[in-house]
Tab-separated table of C-alpha atoms and ligand atoms in Angstrom:
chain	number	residue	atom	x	y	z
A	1	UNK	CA	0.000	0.000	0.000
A	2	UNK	CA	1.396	3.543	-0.785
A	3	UNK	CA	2.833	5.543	1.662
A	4	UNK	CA	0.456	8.664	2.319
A	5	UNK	CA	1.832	9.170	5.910
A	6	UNK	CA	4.163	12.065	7.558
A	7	UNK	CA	7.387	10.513	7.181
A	8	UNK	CA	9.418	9.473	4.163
A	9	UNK	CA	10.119	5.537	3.927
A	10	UNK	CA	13.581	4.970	2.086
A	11	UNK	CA	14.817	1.275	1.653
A	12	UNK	CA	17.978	0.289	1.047
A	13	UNK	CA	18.967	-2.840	-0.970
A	14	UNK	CA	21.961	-4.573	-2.366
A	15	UNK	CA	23.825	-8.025	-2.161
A	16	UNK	CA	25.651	-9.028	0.866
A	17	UNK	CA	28.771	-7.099	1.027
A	18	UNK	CA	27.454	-3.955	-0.806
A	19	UNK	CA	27.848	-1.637	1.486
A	20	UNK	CA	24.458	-0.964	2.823
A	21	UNK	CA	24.673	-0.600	6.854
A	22	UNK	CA	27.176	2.047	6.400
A	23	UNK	CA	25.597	4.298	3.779
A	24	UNK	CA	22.211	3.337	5.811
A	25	UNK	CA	24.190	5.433	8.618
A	26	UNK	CA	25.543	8.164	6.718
A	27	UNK	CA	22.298	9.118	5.513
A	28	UNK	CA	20.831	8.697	8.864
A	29	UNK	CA	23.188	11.298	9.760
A	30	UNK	CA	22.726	13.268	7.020
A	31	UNK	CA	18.963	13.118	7.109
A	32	UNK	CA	19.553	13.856	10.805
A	33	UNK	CA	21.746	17.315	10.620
A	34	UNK	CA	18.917	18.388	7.888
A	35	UNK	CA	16.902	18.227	10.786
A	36	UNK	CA	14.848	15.002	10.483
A	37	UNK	CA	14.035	12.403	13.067
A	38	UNK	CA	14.885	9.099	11.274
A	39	UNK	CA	14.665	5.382	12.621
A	40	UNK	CA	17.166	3.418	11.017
A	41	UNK	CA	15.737	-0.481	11.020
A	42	UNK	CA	16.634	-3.520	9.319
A	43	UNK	CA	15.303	-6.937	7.960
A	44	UNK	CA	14.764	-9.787	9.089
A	45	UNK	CA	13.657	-7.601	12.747
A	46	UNK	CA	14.563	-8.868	15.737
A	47	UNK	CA	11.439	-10.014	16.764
A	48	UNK	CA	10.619	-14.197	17.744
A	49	UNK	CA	10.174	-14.544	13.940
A	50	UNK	CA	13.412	-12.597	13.356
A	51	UNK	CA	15.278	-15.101	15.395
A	52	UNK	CA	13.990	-18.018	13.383
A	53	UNK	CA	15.248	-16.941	10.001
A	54	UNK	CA	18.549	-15.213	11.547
A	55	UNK	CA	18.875	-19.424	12.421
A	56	UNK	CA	17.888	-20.346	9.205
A	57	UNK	CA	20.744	-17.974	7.333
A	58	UNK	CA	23.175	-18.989	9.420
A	59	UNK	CA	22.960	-22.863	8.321
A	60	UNK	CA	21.899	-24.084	11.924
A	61	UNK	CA	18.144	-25.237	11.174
A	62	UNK	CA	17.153	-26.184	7.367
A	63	UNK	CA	14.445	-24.396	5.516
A	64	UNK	CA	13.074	-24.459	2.157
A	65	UNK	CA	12.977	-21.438	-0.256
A	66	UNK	CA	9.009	-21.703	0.674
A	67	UNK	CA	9.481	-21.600	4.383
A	68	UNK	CA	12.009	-18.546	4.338
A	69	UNK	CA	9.231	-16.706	2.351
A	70	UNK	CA	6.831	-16.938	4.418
A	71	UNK	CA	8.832	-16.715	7.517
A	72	UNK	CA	10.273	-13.384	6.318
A	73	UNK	CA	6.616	-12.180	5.520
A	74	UNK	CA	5.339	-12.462	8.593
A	75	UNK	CA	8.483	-10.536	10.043
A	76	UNK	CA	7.756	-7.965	7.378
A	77	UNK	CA	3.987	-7.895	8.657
A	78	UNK	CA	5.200	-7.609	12.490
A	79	UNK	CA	7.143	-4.728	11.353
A	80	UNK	CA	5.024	-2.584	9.662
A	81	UNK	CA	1.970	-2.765	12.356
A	82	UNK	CA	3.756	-3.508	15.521
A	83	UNK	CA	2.628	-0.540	17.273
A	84	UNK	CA	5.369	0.100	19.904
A	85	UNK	CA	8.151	0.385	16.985
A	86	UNK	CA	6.856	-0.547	13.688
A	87	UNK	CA	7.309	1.504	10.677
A	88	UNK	CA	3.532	2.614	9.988
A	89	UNK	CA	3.924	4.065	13.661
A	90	UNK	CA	6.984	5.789	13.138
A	91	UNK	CA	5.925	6.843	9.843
A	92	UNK	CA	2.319	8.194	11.524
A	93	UNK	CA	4.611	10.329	14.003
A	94	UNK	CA	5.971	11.876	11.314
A	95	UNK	CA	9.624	10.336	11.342
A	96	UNK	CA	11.504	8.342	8.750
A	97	UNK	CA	12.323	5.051	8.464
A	98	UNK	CA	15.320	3.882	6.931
A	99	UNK	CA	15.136	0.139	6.274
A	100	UNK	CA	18.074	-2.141	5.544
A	101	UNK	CA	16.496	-4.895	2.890
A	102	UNK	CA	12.833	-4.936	2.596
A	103	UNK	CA	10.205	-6.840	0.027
A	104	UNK	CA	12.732	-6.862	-2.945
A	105	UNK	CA	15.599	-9.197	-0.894
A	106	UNK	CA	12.744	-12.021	-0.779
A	107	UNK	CA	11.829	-11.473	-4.179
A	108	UNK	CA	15.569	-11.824	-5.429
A	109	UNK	CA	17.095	-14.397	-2.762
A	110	UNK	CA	13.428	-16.648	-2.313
A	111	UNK	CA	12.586	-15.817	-6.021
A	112	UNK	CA	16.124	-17.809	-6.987
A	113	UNK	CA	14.277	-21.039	-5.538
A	114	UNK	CA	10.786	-20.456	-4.785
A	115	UNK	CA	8.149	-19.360	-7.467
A	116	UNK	CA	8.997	-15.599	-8.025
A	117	UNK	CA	5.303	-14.990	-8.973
A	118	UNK	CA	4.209	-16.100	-5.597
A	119	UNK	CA	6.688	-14.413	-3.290
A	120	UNK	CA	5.827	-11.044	-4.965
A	121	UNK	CA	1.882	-11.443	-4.868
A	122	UNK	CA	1.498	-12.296	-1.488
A	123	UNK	CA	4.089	-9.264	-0.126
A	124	UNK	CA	2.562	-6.933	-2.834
A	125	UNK	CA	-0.582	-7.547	-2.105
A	126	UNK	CA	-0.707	-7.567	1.413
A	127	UNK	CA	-2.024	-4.322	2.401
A	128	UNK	CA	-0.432	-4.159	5.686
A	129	UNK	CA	2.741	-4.205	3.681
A	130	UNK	CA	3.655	-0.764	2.890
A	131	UNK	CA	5.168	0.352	-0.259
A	132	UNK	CA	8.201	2.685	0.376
A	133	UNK	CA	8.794	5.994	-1.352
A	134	UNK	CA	11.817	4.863	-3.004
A	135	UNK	CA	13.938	1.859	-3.029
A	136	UNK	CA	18.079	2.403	-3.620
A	137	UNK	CA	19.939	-0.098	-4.862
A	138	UNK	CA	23.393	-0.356	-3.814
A	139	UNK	CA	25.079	-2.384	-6.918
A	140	UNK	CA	28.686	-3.929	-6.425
A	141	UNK	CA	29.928	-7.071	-8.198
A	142	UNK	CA	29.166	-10.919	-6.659
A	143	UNK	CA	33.073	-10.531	-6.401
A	144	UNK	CA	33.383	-7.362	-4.917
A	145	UNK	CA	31.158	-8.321	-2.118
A	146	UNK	CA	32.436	-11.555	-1.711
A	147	UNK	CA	35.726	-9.601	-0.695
A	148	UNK	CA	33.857	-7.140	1.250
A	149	UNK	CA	32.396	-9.991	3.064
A	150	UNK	CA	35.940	-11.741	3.688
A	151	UNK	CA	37.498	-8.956	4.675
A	152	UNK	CA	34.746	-8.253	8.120
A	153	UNK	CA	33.215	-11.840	8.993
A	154	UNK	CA	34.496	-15.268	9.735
A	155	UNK	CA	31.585	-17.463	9.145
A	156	UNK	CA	29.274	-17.140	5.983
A	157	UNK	CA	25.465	-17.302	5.954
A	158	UNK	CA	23.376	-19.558	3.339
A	159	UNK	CA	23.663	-17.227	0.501
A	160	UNK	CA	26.728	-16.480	0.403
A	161	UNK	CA	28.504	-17.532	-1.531
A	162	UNK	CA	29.969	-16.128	-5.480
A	163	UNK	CA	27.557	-18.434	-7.635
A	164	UNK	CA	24.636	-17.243	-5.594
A	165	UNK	CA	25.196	-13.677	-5.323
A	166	UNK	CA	25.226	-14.022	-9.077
A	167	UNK	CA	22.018	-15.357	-9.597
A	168	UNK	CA	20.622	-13.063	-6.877
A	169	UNK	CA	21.817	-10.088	-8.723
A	170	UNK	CA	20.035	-11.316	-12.071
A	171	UNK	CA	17.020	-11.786	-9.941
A	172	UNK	CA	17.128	-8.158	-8.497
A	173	UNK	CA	17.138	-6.923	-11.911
A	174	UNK	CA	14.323	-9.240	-13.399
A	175	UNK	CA	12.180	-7.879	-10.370
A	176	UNK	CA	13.261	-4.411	-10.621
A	177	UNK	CA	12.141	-4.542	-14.738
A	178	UNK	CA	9.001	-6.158	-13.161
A	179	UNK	CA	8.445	-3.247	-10.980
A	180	UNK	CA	9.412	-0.602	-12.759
A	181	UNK	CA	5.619	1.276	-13.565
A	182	UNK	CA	4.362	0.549	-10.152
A	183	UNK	CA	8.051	1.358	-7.975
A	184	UNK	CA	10.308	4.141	-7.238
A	185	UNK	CA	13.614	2.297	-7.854
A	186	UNK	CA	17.501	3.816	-7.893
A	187	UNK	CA	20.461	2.025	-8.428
A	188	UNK	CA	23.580	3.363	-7.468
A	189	UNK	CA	26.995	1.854	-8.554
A	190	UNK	CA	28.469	1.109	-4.903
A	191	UNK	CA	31.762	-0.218	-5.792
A	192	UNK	CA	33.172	3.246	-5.591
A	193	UNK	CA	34.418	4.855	-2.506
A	194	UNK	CA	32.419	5.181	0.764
A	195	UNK	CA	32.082	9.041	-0.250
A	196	UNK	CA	31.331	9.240	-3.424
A	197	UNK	CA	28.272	6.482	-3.072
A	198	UNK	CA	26.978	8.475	0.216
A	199	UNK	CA	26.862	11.929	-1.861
A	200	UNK	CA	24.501	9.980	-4.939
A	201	UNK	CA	22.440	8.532	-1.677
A	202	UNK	CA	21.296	11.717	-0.356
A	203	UNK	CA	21.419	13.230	-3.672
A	204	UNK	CA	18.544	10.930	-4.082
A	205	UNK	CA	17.026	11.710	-0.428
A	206	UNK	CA	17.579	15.367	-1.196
A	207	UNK	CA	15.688	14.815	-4.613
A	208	UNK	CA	12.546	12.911	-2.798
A	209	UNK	CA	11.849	15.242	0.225
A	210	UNK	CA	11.152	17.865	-2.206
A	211	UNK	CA	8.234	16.003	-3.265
B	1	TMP	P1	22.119	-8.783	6.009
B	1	TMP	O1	21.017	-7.868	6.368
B	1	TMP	O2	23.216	-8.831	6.994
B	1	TMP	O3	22.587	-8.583	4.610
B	1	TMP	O4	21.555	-10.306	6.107
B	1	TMP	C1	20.286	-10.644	5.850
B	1	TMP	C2	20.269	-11.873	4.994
B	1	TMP	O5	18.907	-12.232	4.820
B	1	TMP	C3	20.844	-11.684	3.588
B	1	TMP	O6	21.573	-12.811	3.185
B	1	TMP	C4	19.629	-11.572	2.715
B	1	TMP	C5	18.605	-12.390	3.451
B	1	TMP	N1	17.207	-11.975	3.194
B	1	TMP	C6	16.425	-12.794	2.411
B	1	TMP	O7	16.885	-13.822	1.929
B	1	TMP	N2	15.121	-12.426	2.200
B	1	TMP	C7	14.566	-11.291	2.726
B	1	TMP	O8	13.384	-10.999	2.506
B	1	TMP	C8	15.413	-10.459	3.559
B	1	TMP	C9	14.827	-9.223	4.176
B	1	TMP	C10	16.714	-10.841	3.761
Protein backbone atom coordinates (compact mmCIF):
# COMPACT_ATOMS: atom_id res chain seq x y z
CA UNK A 1 0.00 0.00 0.00
CA UNK A 2 1.40 3.54 -0.79
CA UNK A 3 2.83 5.54 1.66
CA UNK A 4 0.46 8.66 2.32
CA UNK A 5 1.83 9.17 5.91
CA UNK A 6 4.16 12.06 7.56
CA UNK A 7 7.39 10.51 7.18
CA UNK A 8 9.42 9.47 4.16
CA UNK A 9 10.12 5.54 3.93
CA UNK A 10 13.58 4.97 2.09
CA UNK A 11 14.82 1.28 1.65
CA UNK A 12 17.98 0.29 1.05
CA UNK A 13 18.97 -2.84 -0.97
CA UNK A 14 21.96 -4.57 -2.37
CA UNK A 15 23.83 -8.02 -2.16
CA UNK A 16 25.65 -9.03 0.87
CA UNK A 17 28.77 -7.10 1.03
CA UNK A 18 27.45 -3.96 -0.81
CA UNK A 19 27.85 -1.64 1.49
CA UNK A 20 24.46 -0.96 2.82
CA UNK A 21 24.67 -0.60 6.85
CA UNK A 22 27.18 2.05 6.40
CA UNK A 23 25.60 4.30 3.78
CA UNK A 24 22.21 3.34 5.81
CA UNK A 25 24.19 5.43 8.62
CA UNK A 26 25.54 8.16 6.72
CA UNK A 27 22.30 9.12 5.51
CA UNK A 28 20.83 8.70 8.86
CA UNK A 29 23.19 11.30 9.76
CA UNK A 30 22.73 13.27 7.02
CA UNK A 31 18.96 13.12 7.11
CA UNK A 32 19.55 13.86 10.80
CA UNK A 33 21.75 17.32 10.62
CA UNK A 34 18.92 18.39 7.89
CA UNK A 35 16.90 18.23 10.79
CA UNK A 36 14.85 15.00 10.48
CA UNK A 37 14.03 12.40 13.07
CA UNK A 38 14.89 9.10 11.27
CA UNK A 39 14.67 5.38 12.62
CA UNK A 40 17.17 3.42 11.02
CA UNK A 41 15.74 -0.48 11.02
CA UNK A 42 16.63 -3.52 9.32
CA UNK A 43 15.30 -6.94 7.96
CA UNK A 44 14.76 -9.79 9.09
CA UNK A 45 13.66 -7.60 12.75
CA UNK A 46 14.56 -8.87 15.74
CA UNK A 47 11.44 -10.01 16.76
CA UNK A 48 10.62 -14.20 17.74
CA UNK A 49 10.17 -14.54 13.94
CA UNK A 50 13.41 -12.60 13.36
CA UNK A 51 15.28 -15.10 15.40
CA UNK A 52 13.99 -18.02 13.38
CA UNK A 53 15.25 -16.94 10.00
CA UNK A 54 18.55 -15.21 11.55
CA UNK A 55 18.87 -19.42 12.42
CA UNK A 56 17.89 -20.35 9.21
CA UNK A 57 20.74 -17.97 7.33
CA UNK A 58 23.17 -18.99 9.42
CA UNK A 59 22.96 -22.86 8.32
CA UNK A 60 21.90 -24.08 11.92
CA UNK A 61 18.14 -25.24 11.17
CA UNK A 62 17.15 -26.18 7.37
CA UNK A 63 14.45 -24.40 5.52
CA UNK A 64 13.07 -24.46 2.16
CA UNK A 65 12.98 -21.44 -0.26
CA UNK A 66 9.01 -21.70 0.67
CA UNK A 67 9.48 -21.60 4.38
CA UNK A 68 12.01 -18.55 4.34
CA UNK A 69 9.23 -16.71 2.35
CA UNK A 70 6.83 -16.94 4.42
CA UNK A 71 8.83 -16.71 7.52
CA UNK A 72 10.27 -13.38 6.32
CA UNK A 73 6.62 -12.18 5.52
CA UNK A 74 5.34 -12.46 8.59
CA UNK A 75 8.48 -10.54 10.04
CA UNK A 76 7.76 -7.97 7.38
CA UNK A 77 3.99 -7.89 8.66
CA UNK A 78 5.20 -7.61 12.49
CA UNK A 79 7.14 -4.73 11.35
CA UNK A 80 5.02 -2.58 9.66
CA UNK A 81 1.97 -2.76 12.36
CA UNK A 82 3.76 -3.51 15.52
CA UNK A 83 2.63 -0.54 17.27
CA UNK A 84 5.37 0.10 19.90
CA UNK A 85 8.15 0.38 16.99
CA UNK A 86 6.86 -0.55 13.69
CA UNK A 87 7.31 1.50 10.68
CA UNK A 88 3.53 2.61 9.99
CA UNK A 89 3.92 4.07 13.66
CA UNK A 90 6.98 5.79 13.14
CA UNK A 91 5.93 6.84 9.84
CA UNK A 92 2.32 8.19 11.52
CA UNK A 93 4.61 10.33 14.00
CA UNK A 94 5.97 11.88 11.31
CA UNK A 95 9.62 10.34 11.34
CA UNK A 96 11.50 8.34 8.75
CA UNK A 97 12.32 5.05 8.46
CA UNK A 98 15.32 3.88 6.93
CA UNK A 99 15.14 0.14 6.27
CA UNK A 100 18.07 -2.14 5.54
CA UNK A 101 16.50 -4.90 2.89
CA UNK A 102 12.83 -4.94 2.60
CA UNK A 103 10.20 -6.84 0.03
CA UNK A 104 12.73 -6.86 -2.94
CA UNK A 105 15.60 -9.20 -0.89
CA UNK A 106 12.74 -12.02 -0.78
CA UNK A 107 11.83 -11.47 -4.18
CA UNK A 108 15.57 -11.82 -5.43
CA UNK A 109 17.10 -14.40 -2.76
CA UNK A 110 13.43 -16.65 -2.31
CA UNK A 111 12.59 -15.82 -6.02
CA UNK A 112 16.12 -17.81 -6.99
CA UNK A 113 14.28 -21.04 -5.54
CA UNK A 114 10.79 -20.46 -4.79
CA UNK A 115 8.15 -19.36 -7.47
CA UNK A 116 9.00 -15.60 -8.03
CA UNK A 117 5.30 -14.99 -8.97
CA UNK A 118 4.21 -16.10 -5.60
CA UNK A 119 6.69 -14.41 -3.29
CA UNK A 120 5.83 -11.04 -4.96
CA UNK A 121 1.88 -11.44 -4.87
CA UNK A 122 1.50 -12.30 -1.49
CA UNK A 123 4.09 -9.26 -0.13
CA UNK A 124 2.56 -6.93 -2.83
CA UNK A 125 -0.58 -7.55 -2.11
CA UNK A 126 -0.71 -7.57 1.41
CA UNK A 127 -2.02 -4.32 2.40
CA UNK A 128 -0.43 -4.16 5.69
CA UNK A 129 2.74 -4.20 3.68
CA UNK A 130 3.66 -0.76 2.89
CA UNK A 131 5.17 0.35 -0.26
CA UNK A 132 8.20 2.68 0.38
CA UNK A 133 8.79 5.99 -1.35
CA UNK A 134 11.82 4.86 -3.00
CA UNK A 135 13.94 1.86 -3.03
CA UNK A 136 18.08 2.40 -3.62
CA UNK A 137 19.94 -0.10 -4.86
CA UNK A 138 23.39 -0.36 -3.81
CA UNK A 139 25.08 -2.38 -6.92
CA UNK A 140 28.69 -3.93 -6.42
CA UNK A 141 29.93 -7.07 -8.20
CA UNK A 142 29.17 -10.92 -6.66
CA UNK A 143 33.07 -10.53 -6.40
CA UNK A 144 33.38 -7.36 -4.92
CA UNK A 145 31.16 -8.32 -2.12
CA UNK A 146 32.44 -11.56 -1.71
CA UNK A 147 35.73 -9.60 -0.69
CA UNK A 148 33.86 -7.14 1.25
CA UNK A 149 32.40 -9.99 3.06
CA UNK A 150 35.94 -11.74 3.69
CA UNK A 151 37.50 -8.96 4.67
CA UNK A 152 34.75 -8.25 8.12
CA UNK A 153 33.21 -11.84 8.99
CA UNK A 154 34.50 -15.27 9.74
CA UNK A 155 31.59 -17.46 9.15
CA UNK A 156 29.27 -17.14 5.98
CA UNK A 157 25.47 -17.30 5.95
CA UNK A 158 23.38 -19.56 3.34
CA UNK A 159 23.66 -17.23 0.50
CA UNK A 160 26.73 -16.48 0.40
CA UNK A 161 28.50 -17.53 -1.53
CA UNK A 162 29.97 -16.13 -5.48
CA UNK A 163 27.56 -18.43 -7.64
CA UNK A 164 24.64 -17.24 -5.59
CA UNK A 165 25.20 -13.68 -5.32
CA UNK A 166 25.23 -14.02 -9.08
CA UNK A 167 22.02 -15.36 -9.60
CA UNK A 168 20.62 -13.06 -6.88
CA UNK A 169 21.82 -10.09 -8.72
CA UNK A 170 20.03 -11.32 -12.07
CA UNK A 171 17.02 -11.79 -9.94
CA UNK A 172 17.13 -8.16 -8.50
CA UNK A 173 17.14 -6.92 -11.91
CA UNK A 174 14.32 -9.24 -13.40
CA UNK A 175 12.18 -7.88 -10.37
CA UNK A 176 13.26 -4.41 -10.62
CA UNK A 177 12.14 -4.54 -14.74
CA UNK A 178 9.00 -6.16 -13.16
CA UNK A 179 8.45 -3.25 -10.98
CA UNK A 180 9.41 -0.60 -12.76
CA UNK A 181 5.62 1.28 -13.57
CA UNK A 182 4.36 0.55 -10.15
CA UNK A 183 8.05 1.36 -7.97
CA UNK A 184 10.31 4.14 -7.24
CA UNK A 185 13.61 2.30 -7.85
CA UNK A 186 17.50 3.82 -7.89
CA UNK A 187 20.46 2.03 -8.43
CA UNK A 188 23.58 3.36 -7.47
CA UNK A 189 27.00 1.85 -8.55
CA UNK A 190 28.47 1.11 -4.90
CA UNK A 191 31.76 -0.22 -5.79
CA UNK A 192 33.17 3.25 -5.59
CA UNK A 193 34.42 4.86 -2.51
CA UNK A 194 32.42 5.18 0.76
CA UNK A 195 32.08 9.04 -0.25
CA UNK A 196 31.33 9.24 -3.42
CA UNK A 197 28.27 6.48 -3.07
CA UNK A 198 26.98 8.48 0.22
CA UNK A 199 26.86 11.93 -1.86
CA UNK A 200 24.50 9.98 -4.94
CA UNK A 201 22.44 8.53 -1.68
CA UNK A 202 21.30 11.72 -0.36
CA UNK A 203 21.42 13.23 -3.67
CA UNK A 204 18.54 10.93 -4.08
CA UNK A 205 17.03 11.71 -0.43
CA UNK A 206 17.58 15.37 -1.20
CA UNK A 207 15.69 14.82 -4.61
CA UNK A 208 12.55 12.91 -2.80
CA UNK A 209 11.85 15.24 0.23
CA UNK A 210 11.15 17.86 -2.21
CA UNK A 211 8.23 16.00 -3.26
P1 LIG B 1 22.12 -8.78 6.01
O1 LIG B 1 21.02 -7.87 6.37
O2 LIG B 1 23.22 -8.83 6.99
O3 LIG B 1 22.59 -8.58 4.61
O4 LIG B 1 21.56 -10.31 6.11
C1 LIG B 1 20.29 -10.64 5.85
C2 LIG B 1 20.27 -11.87 4.99
O5 LIG B 1 18.91 -12.23 4.82
C3 LIG B 1 20.84 -11.68 3.59
O6 LIG B 1 21.57 -12.81 3.19
C4 LIG B 1 19.63 -11.57 2.71
C5 LIG B 1 18.61 -12.39 3.45
N1 LIG B 1 17.21 -11.97 3.19
C6 LIG B 1 16.42 -12.79 2.41
O7 LIG B 1 16.88 -13.82 1.93
N2 LIG B 1 15.12 -12.43 2.20
C7 LIG B 1 14.57 -11.29 2.73
O8 LIG B 1 13.38 -11.00 2.51
C8 LIG B 1 15.41 -10.46 3.56
C9 LIG B 1 14.83 -9.22 4.18
C10 LIG B 1 16.71 -10.84 3.76
Amino acid sequence: MENKRKGKFIVIEGLDGSGKGTQAALLAQAMRADGRTVCQTAEPTSSVTGGMLRDALGGHVKRDAYELSALFLLDRIFHNVNEKNGIRKYLDDGVDVICDRYYYSSFAYQGIDADLSWVMNMNLNCKEILKPDVCIFLDVSPDTGDKRINGSRLEREIYENTETQKRIRARFYEVFGLLKTRENIKIVDASRTVPEVSADIIKIYNELKEK
